[in-house]
XYZ file of C-alpha atoms in Angstrom:
566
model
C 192.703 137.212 182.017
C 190.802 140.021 179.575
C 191.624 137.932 176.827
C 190.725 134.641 178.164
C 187.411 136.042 179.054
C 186.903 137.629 175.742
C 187.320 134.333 174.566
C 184.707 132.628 176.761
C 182.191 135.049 175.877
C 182.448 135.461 172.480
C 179.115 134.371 170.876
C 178.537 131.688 168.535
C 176.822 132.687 165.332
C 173.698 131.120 164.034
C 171.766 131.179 160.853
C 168.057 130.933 161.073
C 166.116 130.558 158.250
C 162.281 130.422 158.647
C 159.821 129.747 155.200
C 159.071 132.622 153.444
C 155.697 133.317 155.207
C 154.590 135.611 158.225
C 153.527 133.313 160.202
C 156.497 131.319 160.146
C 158.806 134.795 160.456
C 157.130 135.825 163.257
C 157.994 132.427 165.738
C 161.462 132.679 164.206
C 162.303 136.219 164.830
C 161.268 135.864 168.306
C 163.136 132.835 169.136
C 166.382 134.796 168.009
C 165.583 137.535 170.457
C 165.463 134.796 172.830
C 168.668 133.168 171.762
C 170.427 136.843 171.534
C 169.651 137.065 175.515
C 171.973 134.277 175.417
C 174.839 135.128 173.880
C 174.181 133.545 170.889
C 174.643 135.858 167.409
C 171.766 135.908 165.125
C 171.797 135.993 161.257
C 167.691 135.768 160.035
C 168.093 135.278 156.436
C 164.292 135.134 154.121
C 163.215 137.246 151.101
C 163.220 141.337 151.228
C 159.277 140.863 151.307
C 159.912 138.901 154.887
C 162.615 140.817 156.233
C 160.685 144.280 155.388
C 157.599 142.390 157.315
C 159.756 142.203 160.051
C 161.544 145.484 159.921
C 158.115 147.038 159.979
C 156.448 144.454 162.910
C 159.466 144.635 165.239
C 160.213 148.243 165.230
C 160.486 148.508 168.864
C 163.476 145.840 168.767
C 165.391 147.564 166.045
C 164.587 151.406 166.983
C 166.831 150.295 170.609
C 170.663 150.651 169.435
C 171.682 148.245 172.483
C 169.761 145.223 170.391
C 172.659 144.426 168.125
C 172.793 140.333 168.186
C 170.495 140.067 165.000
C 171.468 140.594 161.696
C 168.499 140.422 159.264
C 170.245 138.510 155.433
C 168.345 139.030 152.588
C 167.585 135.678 150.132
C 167.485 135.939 146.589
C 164.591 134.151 144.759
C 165.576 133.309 140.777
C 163.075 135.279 138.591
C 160.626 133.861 137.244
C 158.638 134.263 134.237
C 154.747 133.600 135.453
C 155.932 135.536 138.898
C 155.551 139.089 139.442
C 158.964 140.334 141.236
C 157.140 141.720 144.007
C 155.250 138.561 145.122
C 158.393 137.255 147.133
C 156.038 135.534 150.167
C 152.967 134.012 151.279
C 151.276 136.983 152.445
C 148.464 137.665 150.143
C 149.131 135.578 147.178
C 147.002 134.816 145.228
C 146.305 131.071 144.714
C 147.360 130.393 141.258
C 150.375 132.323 142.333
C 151.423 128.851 144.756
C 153.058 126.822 142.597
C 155.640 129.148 140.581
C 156.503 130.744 144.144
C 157.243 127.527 145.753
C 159.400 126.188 142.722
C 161.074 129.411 142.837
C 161.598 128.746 146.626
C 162.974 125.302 145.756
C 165.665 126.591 143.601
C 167.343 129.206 146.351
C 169.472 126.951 147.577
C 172.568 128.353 145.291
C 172.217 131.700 147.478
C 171.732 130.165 150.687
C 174.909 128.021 149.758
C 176.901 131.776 149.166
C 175.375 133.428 152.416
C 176.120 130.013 154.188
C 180.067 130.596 152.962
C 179.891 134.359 153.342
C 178.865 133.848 157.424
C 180.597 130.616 158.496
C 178.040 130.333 160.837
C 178.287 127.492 163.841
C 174.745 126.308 163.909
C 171.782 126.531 161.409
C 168.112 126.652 162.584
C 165.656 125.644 159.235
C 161.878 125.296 159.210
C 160.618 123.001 156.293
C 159.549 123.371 153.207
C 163.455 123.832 152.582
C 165.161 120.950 151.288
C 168.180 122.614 150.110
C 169.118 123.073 153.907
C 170.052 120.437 154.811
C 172.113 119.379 151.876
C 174.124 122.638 152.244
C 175.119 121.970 155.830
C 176.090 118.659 155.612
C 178.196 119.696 152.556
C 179.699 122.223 154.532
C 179.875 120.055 157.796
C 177.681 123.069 159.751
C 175.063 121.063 162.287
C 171.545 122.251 161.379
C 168.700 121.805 163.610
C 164.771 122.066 162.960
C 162.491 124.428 164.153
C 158.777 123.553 164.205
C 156.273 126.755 164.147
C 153.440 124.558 165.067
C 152.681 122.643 167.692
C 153.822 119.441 168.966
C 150.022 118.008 168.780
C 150.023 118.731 165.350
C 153.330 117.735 164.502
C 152.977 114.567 166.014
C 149.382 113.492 164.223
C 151.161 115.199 160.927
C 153.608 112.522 160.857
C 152.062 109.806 162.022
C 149.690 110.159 159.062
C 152.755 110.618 156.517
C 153.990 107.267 158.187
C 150.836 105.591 157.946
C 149.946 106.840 154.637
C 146.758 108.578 156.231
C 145.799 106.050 158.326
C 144.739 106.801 161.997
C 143.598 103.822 163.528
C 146.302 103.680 166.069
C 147.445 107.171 166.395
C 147.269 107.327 170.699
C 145.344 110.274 171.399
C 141.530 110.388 169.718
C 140.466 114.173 171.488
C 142.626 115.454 168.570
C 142.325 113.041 165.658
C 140.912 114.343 162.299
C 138.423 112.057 160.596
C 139.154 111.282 156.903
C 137.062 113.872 155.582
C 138.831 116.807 157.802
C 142.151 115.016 156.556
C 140.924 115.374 152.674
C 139.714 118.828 153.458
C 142.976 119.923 155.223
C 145.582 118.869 152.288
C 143.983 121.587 150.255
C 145.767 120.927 147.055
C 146.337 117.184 147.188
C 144.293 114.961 144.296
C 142.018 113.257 144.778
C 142.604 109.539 145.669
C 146.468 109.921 145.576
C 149.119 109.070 148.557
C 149.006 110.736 151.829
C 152.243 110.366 152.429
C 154.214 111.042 148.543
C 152.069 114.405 148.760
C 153.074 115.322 152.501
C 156.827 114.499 151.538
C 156.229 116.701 148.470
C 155.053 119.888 150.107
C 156.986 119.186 153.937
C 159.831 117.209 152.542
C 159.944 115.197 155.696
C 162.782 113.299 154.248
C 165.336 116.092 154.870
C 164.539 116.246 158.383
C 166.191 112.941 158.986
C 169.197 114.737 157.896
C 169.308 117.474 160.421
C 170.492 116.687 164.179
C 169.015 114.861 166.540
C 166.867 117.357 168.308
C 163.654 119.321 167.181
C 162.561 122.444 168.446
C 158.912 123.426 168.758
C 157.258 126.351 169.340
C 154.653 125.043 171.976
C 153.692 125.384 175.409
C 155.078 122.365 177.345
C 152.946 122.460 179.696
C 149.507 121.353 177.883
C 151.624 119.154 175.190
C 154.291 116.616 177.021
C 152.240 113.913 175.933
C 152.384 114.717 172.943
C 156.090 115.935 172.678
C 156.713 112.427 174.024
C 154.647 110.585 171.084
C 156.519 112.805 168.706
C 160.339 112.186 169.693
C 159.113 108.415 169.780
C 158.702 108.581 166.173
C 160.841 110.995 164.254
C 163.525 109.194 166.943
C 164.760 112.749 168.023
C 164.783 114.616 171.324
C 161.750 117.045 171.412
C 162.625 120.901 173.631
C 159.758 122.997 173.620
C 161.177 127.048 173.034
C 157.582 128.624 173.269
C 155.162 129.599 173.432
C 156.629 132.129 171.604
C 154.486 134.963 170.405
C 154.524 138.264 168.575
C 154.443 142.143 169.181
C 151.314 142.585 172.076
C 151.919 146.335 173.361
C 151.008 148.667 170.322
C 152.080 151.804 172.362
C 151.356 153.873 169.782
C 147.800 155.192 168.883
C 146.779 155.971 164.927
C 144.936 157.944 164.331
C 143.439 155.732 161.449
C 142.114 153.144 163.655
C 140.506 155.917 166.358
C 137.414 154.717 164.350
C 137.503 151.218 164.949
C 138.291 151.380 168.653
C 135.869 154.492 169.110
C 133.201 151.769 167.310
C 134.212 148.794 170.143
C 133.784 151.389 172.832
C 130.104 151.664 172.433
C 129.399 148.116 172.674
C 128.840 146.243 175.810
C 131.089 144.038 177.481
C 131.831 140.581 175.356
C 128.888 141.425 173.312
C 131.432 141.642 169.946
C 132.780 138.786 168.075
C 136.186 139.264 166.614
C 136.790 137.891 162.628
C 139.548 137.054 161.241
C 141.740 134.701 159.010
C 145.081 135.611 158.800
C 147.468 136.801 156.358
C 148.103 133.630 154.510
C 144.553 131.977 154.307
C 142.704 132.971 151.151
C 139.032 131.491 151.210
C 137.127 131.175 148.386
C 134.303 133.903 147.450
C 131.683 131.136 147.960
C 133.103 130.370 151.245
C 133.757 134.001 152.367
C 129.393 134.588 151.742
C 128.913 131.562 153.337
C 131.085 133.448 156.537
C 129.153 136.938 155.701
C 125.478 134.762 155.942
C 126.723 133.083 158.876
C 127.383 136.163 161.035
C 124.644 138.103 159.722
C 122.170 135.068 160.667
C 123.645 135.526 164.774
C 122.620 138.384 165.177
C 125.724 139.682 167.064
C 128.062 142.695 166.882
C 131.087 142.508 164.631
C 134.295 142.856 163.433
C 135.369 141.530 160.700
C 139.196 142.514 159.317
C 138.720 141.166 155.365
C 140.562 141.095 152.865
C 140.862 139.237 148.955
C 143.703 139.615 146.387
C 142.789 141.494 143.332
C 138.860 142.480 144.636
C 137.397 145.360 146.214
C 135.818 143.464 149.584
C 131.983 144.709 148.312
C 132.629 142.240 145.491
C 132.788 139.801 147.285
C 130.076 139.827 149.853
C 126.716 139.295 149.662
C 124.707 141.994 147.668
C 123.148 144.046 150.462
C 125.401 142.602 153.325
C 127.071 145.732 154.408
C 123.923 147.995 154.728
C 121.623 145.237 156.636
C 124.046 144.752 159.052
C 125.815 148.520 159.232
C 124.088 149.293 162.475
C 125.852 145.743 164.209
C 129.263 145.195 162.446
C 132.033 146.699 160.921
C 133.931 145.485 158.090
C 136.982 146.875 157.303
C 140.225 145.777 155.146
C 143.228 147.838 156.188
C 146.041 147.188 158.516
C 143.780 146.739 162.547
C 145.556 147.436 166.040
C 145.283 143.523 166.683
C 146.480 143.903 170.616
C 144.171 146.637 171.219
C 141.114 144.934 169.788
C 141.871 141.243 171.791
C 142.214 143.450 174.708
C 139.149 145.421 174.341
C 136.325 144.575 176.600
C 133.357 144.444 174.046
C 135.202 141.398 172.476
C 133.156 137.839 173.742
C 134.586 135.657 170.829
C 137.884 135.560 168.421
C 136.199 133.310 165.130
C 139.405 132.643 163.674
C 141.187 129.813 161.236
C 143.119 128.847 164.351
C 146.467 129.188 163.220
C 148.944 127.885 165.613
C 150.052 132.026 166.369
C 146.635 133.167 166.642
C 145.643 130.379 168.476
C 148.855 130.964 171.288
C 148.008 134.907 170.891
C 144.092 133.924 171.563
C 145.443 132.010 174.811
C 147.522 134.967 175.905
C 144.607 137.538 175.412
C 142.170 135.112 177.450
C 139.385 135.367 174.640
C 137.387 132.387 173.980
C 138.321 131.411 170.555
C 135.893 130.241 167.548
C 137.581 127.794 165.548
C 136.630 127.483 161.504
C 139.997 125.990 160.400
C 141.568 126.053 157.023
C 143.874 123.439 156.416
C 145.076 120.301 157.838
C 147.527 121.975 161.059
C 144.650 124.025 161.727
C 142.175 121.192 162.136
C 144.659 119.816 164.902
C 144.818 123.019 166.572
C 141.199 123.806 166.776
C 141.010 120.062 168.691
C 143.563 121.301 170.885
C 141.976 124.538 171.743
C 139.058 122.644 172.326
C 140.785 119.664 174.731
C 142.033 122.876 176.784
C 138.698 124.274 176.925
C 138.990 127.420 175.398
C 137.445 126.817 171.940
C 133.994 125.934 170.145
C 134.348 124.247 166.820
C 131.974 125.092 163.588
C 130.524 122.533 162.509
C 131.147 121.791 158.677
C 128.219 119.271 156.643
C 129.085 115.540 155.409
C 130.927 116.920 152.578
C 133.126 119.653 154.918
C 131.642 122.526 153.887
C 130.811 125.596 155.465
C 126.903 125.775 156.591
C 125.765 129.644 157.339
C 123.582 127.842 159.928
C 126.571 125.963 162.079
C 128.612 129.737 161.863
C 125.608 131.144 163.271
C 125.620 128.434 166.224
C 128.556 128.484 167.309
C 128.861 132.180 167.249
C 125.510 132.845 169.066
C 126.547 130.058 172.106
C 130.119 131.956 173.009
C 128.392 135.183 172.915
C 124.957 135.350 173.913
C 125.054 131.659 175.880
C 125.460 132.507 179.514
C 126.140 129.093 180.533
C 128.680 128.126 177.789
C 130.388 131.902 177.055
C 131.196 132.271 181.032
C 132.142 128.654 181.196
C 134.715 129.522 178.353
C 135.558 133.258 178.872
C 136.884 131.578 182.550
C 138.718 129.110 181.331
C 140.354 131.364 178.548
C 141.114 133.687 181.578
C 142.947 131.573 183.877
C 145.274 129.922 180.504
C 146.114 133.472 180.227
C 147.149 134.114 183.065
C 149.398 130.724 183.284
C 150.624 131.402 180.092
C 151.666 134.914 180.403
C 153.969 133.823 183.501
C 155.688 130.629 180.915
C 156.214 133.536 178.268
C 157.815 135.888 180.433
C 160.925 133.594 181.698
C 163.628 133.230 179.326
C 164.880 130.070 177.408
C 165.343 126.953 178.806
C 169.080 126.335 180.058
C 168.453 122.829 178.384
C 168.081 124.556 175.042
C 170.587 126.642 175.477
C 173.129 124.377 176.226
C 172.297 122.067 173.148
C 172.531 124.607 170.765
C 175.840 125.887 172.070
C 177.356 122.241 172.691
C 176.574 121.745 169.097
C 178.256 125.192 168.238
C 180.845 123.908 169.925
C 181.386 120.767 168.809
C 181.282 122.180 165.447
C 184.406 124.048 166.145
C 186.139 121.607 167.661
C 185.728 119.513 164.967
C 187.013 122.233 162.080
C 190.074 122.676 164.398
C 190.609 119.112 164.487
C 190.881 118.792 160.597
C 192.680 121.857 160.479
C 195.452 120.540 162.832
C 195.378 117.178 161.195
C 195.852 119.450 157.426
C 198.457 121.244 158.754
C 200.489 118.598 160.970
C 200.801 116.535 157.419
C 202.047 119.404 155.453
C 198.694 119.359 153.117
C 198.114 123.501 153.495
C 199.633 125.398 150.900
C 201.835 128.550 152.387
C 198.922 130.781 151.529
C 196.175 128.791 152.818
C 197.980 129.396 156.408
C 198.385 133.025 155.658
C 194.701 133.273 154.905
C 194.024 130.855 158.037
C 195.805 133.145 160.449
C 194.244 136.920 159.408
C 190.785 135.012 159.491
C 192.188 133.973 163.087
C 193.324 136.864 163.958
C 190.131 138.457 162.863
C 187.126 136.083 163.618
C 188.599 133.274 165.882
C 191.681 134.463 168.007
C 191.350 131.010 170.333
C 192.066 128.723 167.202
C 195.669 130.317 167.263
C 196.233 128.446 170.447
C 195.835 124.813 168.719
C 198.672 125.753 165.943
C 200.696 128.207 167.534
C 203.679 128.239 165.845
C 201.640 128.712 162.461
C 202.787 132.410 162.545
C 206.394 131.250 162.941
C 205.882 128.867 159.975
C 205.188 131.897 157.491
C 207.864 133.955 159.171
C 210.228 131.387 158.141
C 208.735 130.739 154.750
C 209.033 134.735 154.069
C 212.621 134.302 154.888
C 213.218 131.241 152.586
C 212.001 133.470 149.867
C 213.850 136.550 150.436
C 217.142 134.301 150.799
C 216.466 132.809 147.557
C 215.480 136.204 145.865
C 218.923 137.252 146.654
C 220.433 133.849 145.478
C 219.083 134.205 141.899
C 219.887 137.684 141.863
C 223.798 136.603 141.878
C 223.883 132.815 140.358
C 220.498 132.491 138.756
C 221.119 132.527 135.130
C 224.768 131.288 135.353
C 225.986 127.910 134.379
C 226.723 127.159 138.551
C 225.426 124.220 140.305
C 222.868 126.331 142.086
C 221.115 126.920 138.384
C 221.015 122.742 137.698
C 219.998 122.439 141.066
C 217.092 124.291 140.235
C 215.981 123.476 137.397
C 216.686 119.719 137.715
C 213.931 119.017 139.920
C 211.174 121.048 137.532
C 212.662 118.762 134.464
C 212.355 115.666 136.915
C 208.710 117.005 137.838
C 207.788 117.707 134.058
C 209.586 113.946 132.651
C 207.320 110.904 132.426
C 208.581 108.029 133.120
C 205.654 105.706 133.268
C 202.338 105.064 131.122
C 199.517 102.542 130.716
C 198.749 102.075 127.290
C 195.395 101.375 125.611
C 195.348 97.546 126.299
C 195.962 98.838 129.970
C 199.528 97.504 129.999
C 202.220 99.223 131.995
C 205.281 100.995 129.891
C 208.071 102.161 131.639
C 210.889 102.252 129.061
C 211.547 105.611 127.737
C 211.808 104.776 123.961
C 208.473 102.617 124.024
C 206.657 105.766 125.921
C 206.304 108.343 122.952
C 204.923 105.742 120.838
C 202.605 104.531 123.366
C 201.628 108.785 123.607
């Protein structure tokens, strides 16, 4: 019965591997905690940039010895020539930097291919951006599933656009839809006048999703987004299970004492009197843009803090001439690493203006803090509408050409914090999504997800037994591919040994052929007996021709016509 159960309970192993940016490491490594809980063993394979990232952000998980269901895998990037070595993710790159990262990213499929073989995994979880995924499965016959870090809103208007070739006429749900300029604006590299949907496939390779299985899962909170799960699965034709809202680390327990100043700073300011600033990790705006920001909040005459930072510059450089000592008595600007949790939880802070990221934006939910929404790129623009539908969010207004206006910053900033009507109207509504939220985030998994990913597991298995019986029934397995077969049984897969069970007595038998026949040649081998012809009549039988097509293509089967034909 111990060894029945052992059986039973054995995990299944699954490779996850999430783009190689923060944001999209973050989702990932806290859907394989969830997944762990449920017996399911985790490999997280990205770039030694990512995976020290992670190493740092989830201390807590990996400082507990019980937590030993996730294995992080380090990816190899090929070097290239116009990248330094040490840029090996999105975090702080510089833009220029893009393009040789990504085609560096593009050619990693050779070392996924060698962890794939190295892990034999069951399932594989991809995000996009990776083409090579889904290739490398298939080739391998491994079911791979996708995992979508943003929401299902944005998903769904995403691809409905790439299907459309930008056009939103009839996408079904207006209180989200981007006009054409925020569309323009939000496919920040795309030229000018050239195909929606050729660029999208370019950059999201939408294409290689059709190759993965048919079910999505999406970091979201099913609750405020059936409709639009619903919309999605009705056109990628797959089944849509919500795994979220999944968020990050949001107990620092641990005080530093190099932020003392910052909270020490928030503690003197009055309740929701202090707007909160910042952009993320992988949003670099330009130094026009960031003054435009720095005018903005200077012109609302509000408290502030603003965590800033920009690739190669000191953060003087790039703000206004005279910014930081007009406003030194109201804000703080500062460009190290912040207690995040600590500051969303503080009670000075009224607003979070933010590039609503789909993390921050869940995060922003979970802290109940009304959030100011100044998106980036095209997601973004879909997730500030969102935040906005649920009532949580003001929007900055950009100008006819979707710019930044200091004026509209200034707005929007000055009715969440100093507007009683609007701020209290908001601050409530951000309270009780919090506290709804906070309950969804707490349960574990859906049973529904967990049983697809383990039927598909499963049926993986099954299926590699299948051809392995079928190989082995017809005699097509050399004698050492079923020794190899039975240690990696013995080792990794002890139930397999019931479907072929007298594979041991096979090679028992074969070892015993051999020894016999040692001992044979040892007596007769090189003597002119009927054992020796025996012998080597078959190998001259084996090594004879005896028929040829020549050059014309015609068949020649008589033994004095073949050497000529030769």
């Amino acid at each position: 019965m111990e060894g029945k159960k052992q059986q039973v309970d054995d995990p299944q192993k699954i490779l996850m591997v999430p783009m190689i940016a923060h944001g999209h490491a973050t989702p990932f490594f806290e859907l394989a905690k969830k997944l762990s809980k449920a017996n399911f063993h985790i490999y997280l394979c990205s770039t030694s940039a990512v995976l020290s990232f992670l190493k740092q952000s989830q201390e807590k998980y990996f400082s507990d010895v019980s937590n030993t269901n996730i294995e992080l895998v380090e990816l190899h990037l090929p070097s290239m020539p116009d990248l330094p070595s040490h840029y090996q993710s999105t975090k702080g790159l510089p833009n220029h930097l893009y393009p040789p990262l990504f085609t560096a990213y593009k050619m990693a499929g050779e070392s996924f291919s060698i962890i794939v073989n190295n892990l034999s995994p069951d399932l594989i979880i991809e995000d996009f951006f990776q083409a090579w995924a889904p290739d490398i499965a298939l080739s391998k016959n491994i079911p791979i599933v996708s995992f979508s870090v943003v929401s299902a809103a944005s998903y769904s208007f995403m691809y409905h656009i790439y299907l459309s070739d930008g056009a939103t006429d009839d996408y079904p749900f207006p209180e989200i839809c981007l006009s054409n300029n925020e569309i323009e604006i939000g496919l920040v590299s795309k030229p000018t006048g050239s195909s929606i949907t050729v660029f999208m496939e370019k950059i999201l390779v939408y294409s290689a999703r059709k190759k993965s299985c048919d079910i999505v899962l999406i970091n979201n909170w099913k609750e405020t987004e059936v409709k639009y799960m619903q919309y999605l699965s009705s056109i990628i034709n797959k089944k849509t299970l919500s795994v979220g809202p999944l968020i990050g680390q949001t107990d620092e327990s641990t005080q530093d004492d190099q932020d003392s100043d910052i909270i020490e700073w928030l503690d003197k300011r009055d309740p929701f009197s202090t707007v909160y600033a910042v952009f993320g990790s992988e949003n670099v705006w330009s130094k026009e843009n960031i003054q435009e920001i720095a005018h903005g909040i200077e012109l609302s005459n509000v408290n502030f803090l603003w965590v800033l930072r920009f690739p190669g510059s000191e953060v003087e450089q790039v703000l206004p001439e005279g910014f930081l000592n007009r406003v030194k008595e109201r804000g703080m600007v500062v460009s190290r690493w912040v207690p995040h949790a600590k500051i969303m939880r503080h009670k000075s802070i009224g607003g979070f203006l933010n590039h609503c990221g789909w993390n921050s934006t869940v995060e922003c939910i979970h802290f109940g803090v009304p959030l100011i929404a100044m998106p980036f790129n095209m997601d973004q623009f879909i997730t500030a509408n969102y935040a906005v539908e649920l009532g949580m969010a003001l929007k900055v207004q950009r100008d006819e050409k979707g710019g930044l206006k200091r004026e509209e910053i200034a707005k929007a900033i000055r009715n969440v914090i100093m507007e009683k009507k609007m701020g209290e109207e908001l601050r409530e509504t951000s309270k009780e999504l919090s506290e709804k939220i906070r309950i969804k985030e707490e349960k574990e998994i859906d049973q529904e997800v967990v049983e697809e990913l383990r039927n598909l597991c499963l049926m993986n298995k099954k299926e590699k037994k299948e051809q392995l019986q079928r190989l082995y029934s017809c005699g097509e397995l050399t004698v050492q591919e079923l020794i190899s077969i039975y240690f990696l049984c013995c080792f990794f897969d002890s139930e397999l040994l019931k479907h072929i069970p007298d594979l041991r007595l096979v090679i028992l038998e074969h070892f015993e052929d051999v020894e016999q026949a040692k001992a044979q040649w040892l007596n007769q081998g090189d003597q002119n007996t009927k054992y020796f012809h025996g012998l080597v009549k078959p190998r001259r039988n084996c090594n004879r021709i005896f028929h040829i097509k020549d050059m014309k293509g015609d068949d020649i089967d008589d033994p004095v016509k073949i050497p000529k034909a030769l």
